[in-house]
Coordinates of C-alpha atoms and ligand atoms in Angstrom, one line a residue:
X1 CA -306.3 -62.4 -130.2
X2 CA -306.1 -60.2 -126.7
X3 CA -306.1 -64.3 -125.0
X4 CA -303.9 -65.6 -127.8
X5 CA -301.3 -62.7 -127.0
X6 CA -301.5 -63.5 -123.3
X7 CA -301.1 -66.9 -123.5
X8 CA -297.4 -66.1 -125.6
X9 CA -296.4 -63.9 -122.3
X10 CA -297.4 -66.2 -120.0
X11 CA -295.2 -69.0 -122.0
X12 CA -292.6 -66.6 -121.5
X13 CA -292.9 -66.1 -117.6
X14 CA -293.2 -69.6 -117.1
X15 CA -290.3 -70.9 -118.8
X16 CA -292.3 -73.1 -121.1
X17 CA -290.4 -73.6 -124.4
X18 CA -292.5 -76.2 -125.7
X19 CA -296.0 -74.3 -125.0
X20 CA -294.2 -71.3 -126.4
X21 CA -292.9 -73.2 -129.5
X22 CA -296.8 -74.5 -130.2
X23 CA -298.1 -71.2 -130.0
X24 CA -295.2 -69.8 -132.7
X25 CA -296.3 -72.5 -135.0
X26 CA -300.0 -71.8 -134.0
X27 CA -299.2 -68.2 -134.9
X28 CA -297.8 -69.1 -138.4
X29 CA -300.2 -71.5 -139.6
X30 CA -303.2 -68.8 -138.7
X31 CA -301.5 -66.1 -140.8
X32 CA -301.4 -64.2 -137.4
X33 CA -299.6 -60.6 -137.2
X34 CA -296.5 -62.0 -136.1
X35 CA -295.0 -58.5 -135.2
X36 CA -297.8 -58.0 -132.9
X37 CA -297.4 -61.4 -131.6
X38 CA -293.7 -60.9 -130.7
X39 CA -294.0 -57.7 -129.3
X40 CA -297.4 -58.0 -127.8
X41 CA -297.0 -61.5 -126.8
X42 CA -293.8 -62.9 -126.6
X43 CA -291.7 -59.8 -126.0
X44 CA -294.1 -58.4 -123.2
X45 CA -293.5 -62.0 -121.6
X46 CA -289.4 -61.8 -121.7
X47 CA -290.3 -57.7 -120.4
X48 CA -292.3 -59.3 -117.4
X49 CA -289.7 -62.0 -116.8
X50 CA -287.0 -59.3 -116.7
X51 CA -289.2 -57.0 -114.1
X52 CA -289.8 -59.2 -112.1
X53 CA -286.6 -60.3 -112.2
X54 CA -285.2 -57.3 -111.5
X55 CA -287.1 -56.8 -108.4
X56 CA -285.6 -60.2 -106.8
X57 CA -289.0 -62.2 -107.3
X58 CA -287.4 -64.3 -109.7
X59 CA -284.0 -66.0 -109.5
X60 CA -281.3 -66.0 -112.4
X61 CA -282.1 -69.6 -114.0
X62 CA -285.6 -68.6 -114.2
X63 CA -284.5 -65.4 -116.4
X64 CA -282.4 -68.1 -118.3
X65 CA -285.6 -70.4 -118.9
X66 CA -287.8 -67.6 -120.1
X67 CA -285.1 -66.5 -122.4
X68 CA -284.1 -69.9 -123.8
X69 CA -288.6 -70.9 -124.4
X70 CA -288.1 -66.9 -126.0
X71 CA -285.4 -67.8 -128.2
X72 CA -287.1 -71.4 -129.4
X73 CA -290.6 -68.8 -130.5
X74 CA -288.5 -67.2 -131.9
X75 CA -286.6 -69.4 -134.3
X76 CA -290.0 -70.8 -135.7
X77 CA -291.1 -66.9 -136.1
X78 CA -288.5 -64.9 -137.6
X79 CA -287.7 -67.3 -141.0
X80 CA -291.9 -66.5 -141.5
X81 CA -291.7 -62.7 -140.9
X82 CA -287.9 -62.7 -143.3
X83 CA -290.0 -64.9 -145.7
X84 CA -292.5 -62.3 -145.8
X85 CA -291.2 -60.2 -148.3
X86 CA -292.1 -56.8 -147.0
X87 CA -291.6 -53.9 -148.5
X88 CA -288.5 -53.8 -150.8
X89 CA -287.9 -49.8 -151.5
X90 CA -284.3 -48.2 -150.2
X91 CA -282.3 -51.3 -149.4
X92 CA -278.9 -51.0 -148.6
X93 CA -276.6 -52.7 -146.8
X94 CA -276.1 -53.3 -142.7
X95 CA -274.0 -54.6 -140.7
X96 CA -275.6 -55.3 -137.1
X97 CA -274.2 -56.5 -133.7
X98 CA -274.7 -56.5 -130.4
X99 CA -271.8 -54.9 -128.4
X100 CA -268.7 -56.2 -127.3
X101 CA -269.4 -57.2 -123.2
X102 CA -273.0 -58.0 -124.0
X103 CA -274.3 -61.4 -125.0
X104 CA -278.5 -60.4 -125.3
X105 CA -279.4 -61.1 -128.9
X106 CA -282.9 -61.6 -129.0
X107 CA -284.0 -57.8 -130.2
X108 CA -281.1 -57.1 -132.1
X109 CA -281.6 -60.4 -133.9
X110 CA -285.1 -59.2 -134.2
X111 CA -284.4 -56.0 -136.0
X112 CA -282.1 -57.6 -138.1
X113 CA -285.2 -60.0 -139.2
X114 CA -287.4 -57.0 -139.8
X115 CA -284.6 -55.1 -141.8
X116 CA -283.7 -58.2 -143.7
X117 CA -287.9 -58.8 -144.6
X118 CA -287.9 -55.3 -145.7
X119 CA -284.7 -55.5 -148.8
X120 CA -282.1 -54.8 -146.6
X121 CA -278.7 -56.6 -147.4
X122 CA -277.7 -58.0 -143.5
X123 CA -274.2 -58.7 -141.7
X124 CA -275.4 -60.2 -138.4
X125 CA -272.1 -60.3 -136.6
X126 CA -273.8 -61.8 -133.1
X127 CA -273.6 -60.6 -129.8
X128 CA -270.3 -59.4 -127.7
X129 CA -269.0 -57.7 -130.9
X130 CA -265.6 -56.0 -130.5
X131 CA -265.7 -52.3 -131.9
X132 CA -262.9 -52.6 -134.5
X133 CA -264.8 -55.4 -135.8
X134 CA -268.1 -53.9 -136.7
X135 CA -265.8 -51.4 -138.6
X136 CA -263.4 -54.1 -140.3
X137 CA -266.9 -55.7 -141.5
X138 CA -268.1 -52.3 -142.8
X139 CA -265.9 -51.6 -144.9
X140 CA -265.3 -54.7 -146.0
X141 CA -268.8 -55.1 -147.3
X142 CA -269.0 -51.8 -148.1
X143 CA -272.3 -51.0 -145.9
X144 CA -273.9 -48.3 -145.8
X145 CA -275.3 -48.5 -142.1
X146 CA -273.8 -49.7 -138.9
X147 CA -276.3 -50.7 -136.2
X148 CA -275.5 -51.2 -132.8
X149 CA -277.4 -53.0 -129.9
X150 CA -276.8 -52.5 -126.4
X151 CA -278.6 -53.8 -123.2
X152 CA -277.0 -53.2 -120.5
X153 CA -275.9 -49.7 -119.3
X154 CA -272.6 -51.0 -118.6
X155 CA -271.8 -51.7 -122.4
X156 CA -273.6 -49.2 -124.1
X157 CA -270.6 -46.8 -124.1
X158 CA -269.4 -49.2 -126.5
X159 CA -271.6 -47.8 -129.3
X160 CA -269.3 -44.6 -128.8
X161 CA -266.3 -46.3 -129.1
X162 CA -268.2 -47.8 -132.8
X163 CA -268.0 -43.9 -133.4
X164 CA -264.5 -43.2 -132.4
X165 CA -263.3 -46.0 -134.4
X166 CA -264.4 -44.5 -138.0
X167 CA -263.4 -41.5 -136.8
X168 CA -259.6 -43.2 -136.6
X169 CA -259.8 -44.4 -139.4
X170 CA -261.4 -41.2 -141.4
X171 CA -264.7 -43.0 -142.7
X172 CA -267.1 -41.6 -140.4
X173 CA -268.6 -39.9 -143.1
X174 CA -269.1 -42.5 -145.3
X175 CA -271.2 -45.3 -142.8
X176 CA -274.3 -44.3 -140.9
X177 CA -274.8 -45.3 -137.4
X178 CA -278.5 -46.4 -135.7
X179 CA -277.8 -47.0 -131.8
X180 CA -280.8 -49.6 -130.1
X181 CA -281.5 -51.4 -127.4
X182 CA -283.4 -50.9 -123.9
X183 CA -281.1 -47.9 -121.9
X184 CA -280.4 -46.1 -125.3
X185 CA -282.6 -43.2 -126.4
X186 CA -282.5 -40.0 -128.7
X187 CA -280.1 -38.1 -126.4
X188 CA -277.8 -41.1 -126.3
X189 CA -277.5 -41.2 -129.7
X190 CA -277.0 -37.4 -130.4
X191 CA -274.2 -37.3 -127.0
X192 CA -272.0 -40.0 -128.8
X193 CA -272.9 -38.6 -132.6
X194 CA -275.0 -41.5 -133.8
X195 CA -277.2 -40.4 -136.7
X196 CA -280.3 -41.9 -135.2
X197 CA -282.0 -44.1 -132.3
X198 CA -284.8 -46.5 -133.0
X199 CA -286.8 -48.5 -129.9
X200 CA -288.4 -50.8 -131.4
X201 CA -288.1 -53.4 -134.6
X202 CA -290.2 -51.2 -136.7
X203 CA -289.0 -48.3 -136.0
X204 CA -285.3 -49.5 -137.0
X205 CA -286.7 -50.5 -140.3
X206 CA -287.8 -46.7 -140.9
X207 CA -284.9 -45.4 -139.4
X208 CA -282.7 -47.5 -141.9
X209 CA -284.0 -46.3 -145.3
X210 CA -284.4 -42.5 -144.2
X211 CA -280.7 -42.6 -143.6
X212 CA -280.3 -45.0 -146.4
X213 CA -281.9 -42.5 -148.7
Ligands
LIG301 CO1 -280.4 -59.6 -119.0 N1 -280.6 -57.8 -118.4 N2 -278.7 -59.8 -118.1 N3 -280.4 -61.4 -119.7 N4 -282.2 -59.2 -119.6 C1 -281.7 -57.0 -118.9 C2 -281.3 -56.2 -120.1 C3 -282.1 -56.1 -117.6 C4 -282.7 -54.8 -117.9 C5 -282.9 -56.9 -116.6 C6 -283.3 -56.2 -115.3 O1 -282.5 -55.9 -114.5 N5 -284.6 -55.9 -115.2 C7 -280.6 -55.9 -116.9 C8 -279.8 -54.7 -117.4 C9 -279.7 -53.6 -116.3 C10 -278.9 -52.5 -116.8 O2 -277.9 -52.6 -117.4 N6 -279.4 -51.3 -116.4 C11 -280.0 -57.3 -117.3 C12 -278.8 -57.8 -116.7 C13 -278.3 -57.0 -115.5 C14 -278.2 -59.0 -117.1 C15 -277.0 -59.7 -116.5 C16 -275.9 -58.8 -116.0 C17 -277.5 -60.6 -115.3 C18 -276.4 -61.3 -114.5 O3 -275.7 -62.1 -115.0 N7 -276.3 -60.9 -113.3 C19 -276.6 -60.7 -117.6 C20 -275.6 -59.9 -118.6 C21 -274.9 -60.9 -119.5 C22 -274.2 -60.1 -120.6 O4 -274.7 -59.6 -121.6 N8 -272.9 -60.0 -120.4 C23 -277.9 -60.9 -118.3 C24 -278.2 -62.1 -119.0 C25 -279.4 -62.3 -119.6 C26 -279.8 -63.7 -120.2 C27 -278.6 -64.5 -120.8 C28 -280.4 -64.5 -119.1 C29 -280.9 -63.2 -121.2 C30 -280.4 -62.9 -122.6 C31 -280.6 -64.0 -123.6 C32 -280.3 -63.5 -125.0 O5 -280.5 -62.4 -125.4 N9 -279.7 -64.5 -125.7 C33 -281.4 -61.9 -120.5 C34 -282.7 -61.3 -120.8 C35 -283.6 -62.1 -121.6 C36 -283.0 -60.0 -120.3 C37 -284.3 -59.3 -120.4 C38 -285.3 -59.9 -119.4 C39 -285.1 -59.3 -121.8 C40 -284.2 -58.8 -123.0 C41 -285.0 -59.2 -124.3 O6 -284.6 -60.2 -124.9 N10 -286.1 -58.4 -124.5 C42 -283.9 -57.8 -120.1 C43 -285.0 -57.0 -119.4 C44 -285.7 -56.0 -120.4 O7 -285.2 -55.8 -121.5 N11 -286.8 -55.5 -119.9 C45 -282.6 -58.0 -119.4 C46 -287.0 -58.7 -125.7 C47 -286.4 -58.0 -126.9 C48 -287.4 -58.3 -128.1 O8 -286.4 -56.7 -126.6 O9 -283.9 -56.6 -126.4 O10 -285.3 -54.6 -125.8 P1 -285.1 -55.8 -126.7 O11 -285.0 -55.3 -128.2 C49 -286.0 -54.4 -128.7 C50 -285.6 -52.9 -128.6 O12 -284.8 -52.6 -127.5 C51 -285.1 -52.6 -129.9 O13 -285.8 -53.4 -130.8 C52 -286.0 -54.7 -130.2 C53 -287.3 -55.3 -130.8 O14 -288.4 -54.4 -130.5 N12 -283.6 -52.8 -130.2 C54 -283.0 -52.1 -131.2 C55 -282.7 -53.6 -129.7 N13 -281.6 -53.5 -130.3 C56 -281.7 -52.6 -131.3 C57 -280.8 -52.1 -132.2 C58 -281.3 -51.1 -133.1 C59 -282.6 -50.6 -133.0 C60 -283.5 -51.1 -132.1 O15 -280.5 -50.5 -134.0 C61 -279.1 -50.7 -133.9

């Protein structure tokens, strides 16, 4: 498995969408752990592209390559792990984004998976979401948990403004708010009054139905 895993990151570095498309299926048809295989394999790939990246020993279309052969694993992946059932206890309703200003979608689209495998109703509103419009969405469908991806340091302050928003419009109390994404954390959420901060895919799921319940 340790090879098999390695082989999915390397894809990634490398910029190989077809090699990392093969592997996705080979992943699927061997009833692999596909969570472990996205964060263990394909996810520690796009993490490698991006260090690397961000100390200058890669260049931009590079990033762009490892992203795009990240995004094609991806889409054979994630209808297997929403097919998957899951658990199906505390469902409720989400509406999910990624902040207005910020166009990465791979993780958030990745929680929204997990929460969606595990009974959770799902309002994927994309990436470069608009405050006012993850609150118009709430309360049209009536959810019962905003969640909010940021990755970039430069938009996460948007989250806030998610905040200040149902505080306008006096409905803070009724909508929860989960804050994600690489530079947020558990002070983040607590300095701009998020109810909670999950790193990871799995962690969202649990942090979902305790503030579901
Ligand atoms: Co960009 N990028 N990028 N990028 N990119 C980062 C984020 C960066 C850290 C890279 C670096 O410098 N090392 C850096 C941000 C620096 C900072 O702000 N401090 C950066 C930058 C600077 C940029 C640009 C500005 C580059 C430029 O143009 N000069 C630009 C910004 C564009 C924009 O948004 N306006 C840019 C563009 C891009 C691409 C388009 C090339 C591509 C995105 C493709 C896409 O998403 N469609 C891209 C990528 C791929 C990355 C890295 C390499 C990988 C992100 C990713 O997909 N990770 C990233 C480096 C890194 O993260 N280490 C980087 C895999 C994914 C599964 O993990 O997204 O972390 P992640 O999601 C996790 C958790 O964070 C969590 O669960 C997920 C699953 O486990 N999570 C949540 C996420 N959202 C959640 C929400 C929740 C709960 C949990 O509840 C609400």
């Amino acid at each position: 498995m340790d090879e098999f895993l390695k082989s999915c990151a390397q894809s990634i570095i490398d910029g190989d969408g077809d090699v990392a498309e093969t592997l996705a299926k080979q992943a699927v048809d061997d009833g692999a752990p596909l969570i472990d295989v996205i964060e263990k394999g394909f996810a520690a790939g796009i993490r490698e592209v991006g260090r690397l990246w961000g100390e200058g020993e890669m260049f931009l279309p590079e990033l762009v390559m490892g992203a795009e052969a990240m995004k094609r694993a991806m889409a054979i992946l994630e209808p297997s792990i929403a097919g998957s059932g899951g658990l199906k206890e505390a469902a409720g309703r989400v509406v999910i984004g990624t902040i207005e200003g910020d166009i990465h979608d791979i993780g958030k689209t990745l929680v929204a998976t997990m929460l969606s495998a595990n009974g959770f109703e799902i309002t994927d509103l994309g990436a470069d979401v608009p405050a006012g419009r993850f609150v118009d969405e709430a309360e049209e469908k009536r959810a019962d948990c905003i969640a909010i991806s940021a990755l970039l340091t430069t938009t996460m302050n948007g989250q806030k403004k998610v905040i200040e928003e149902l505080e306008n419009r006096s409905i803070r109390g009724q909508v929860k708010v989960m804050v994600g994404g690489a530079p947020c954390n558990d002070e983040w959420a607590k300095e701009i009054g998020a109810d909670g901060y999950a790193g990871d895919a799995v962690a969202a799921v649990a942090l979902a139905r305790s503030l579901v319940d």
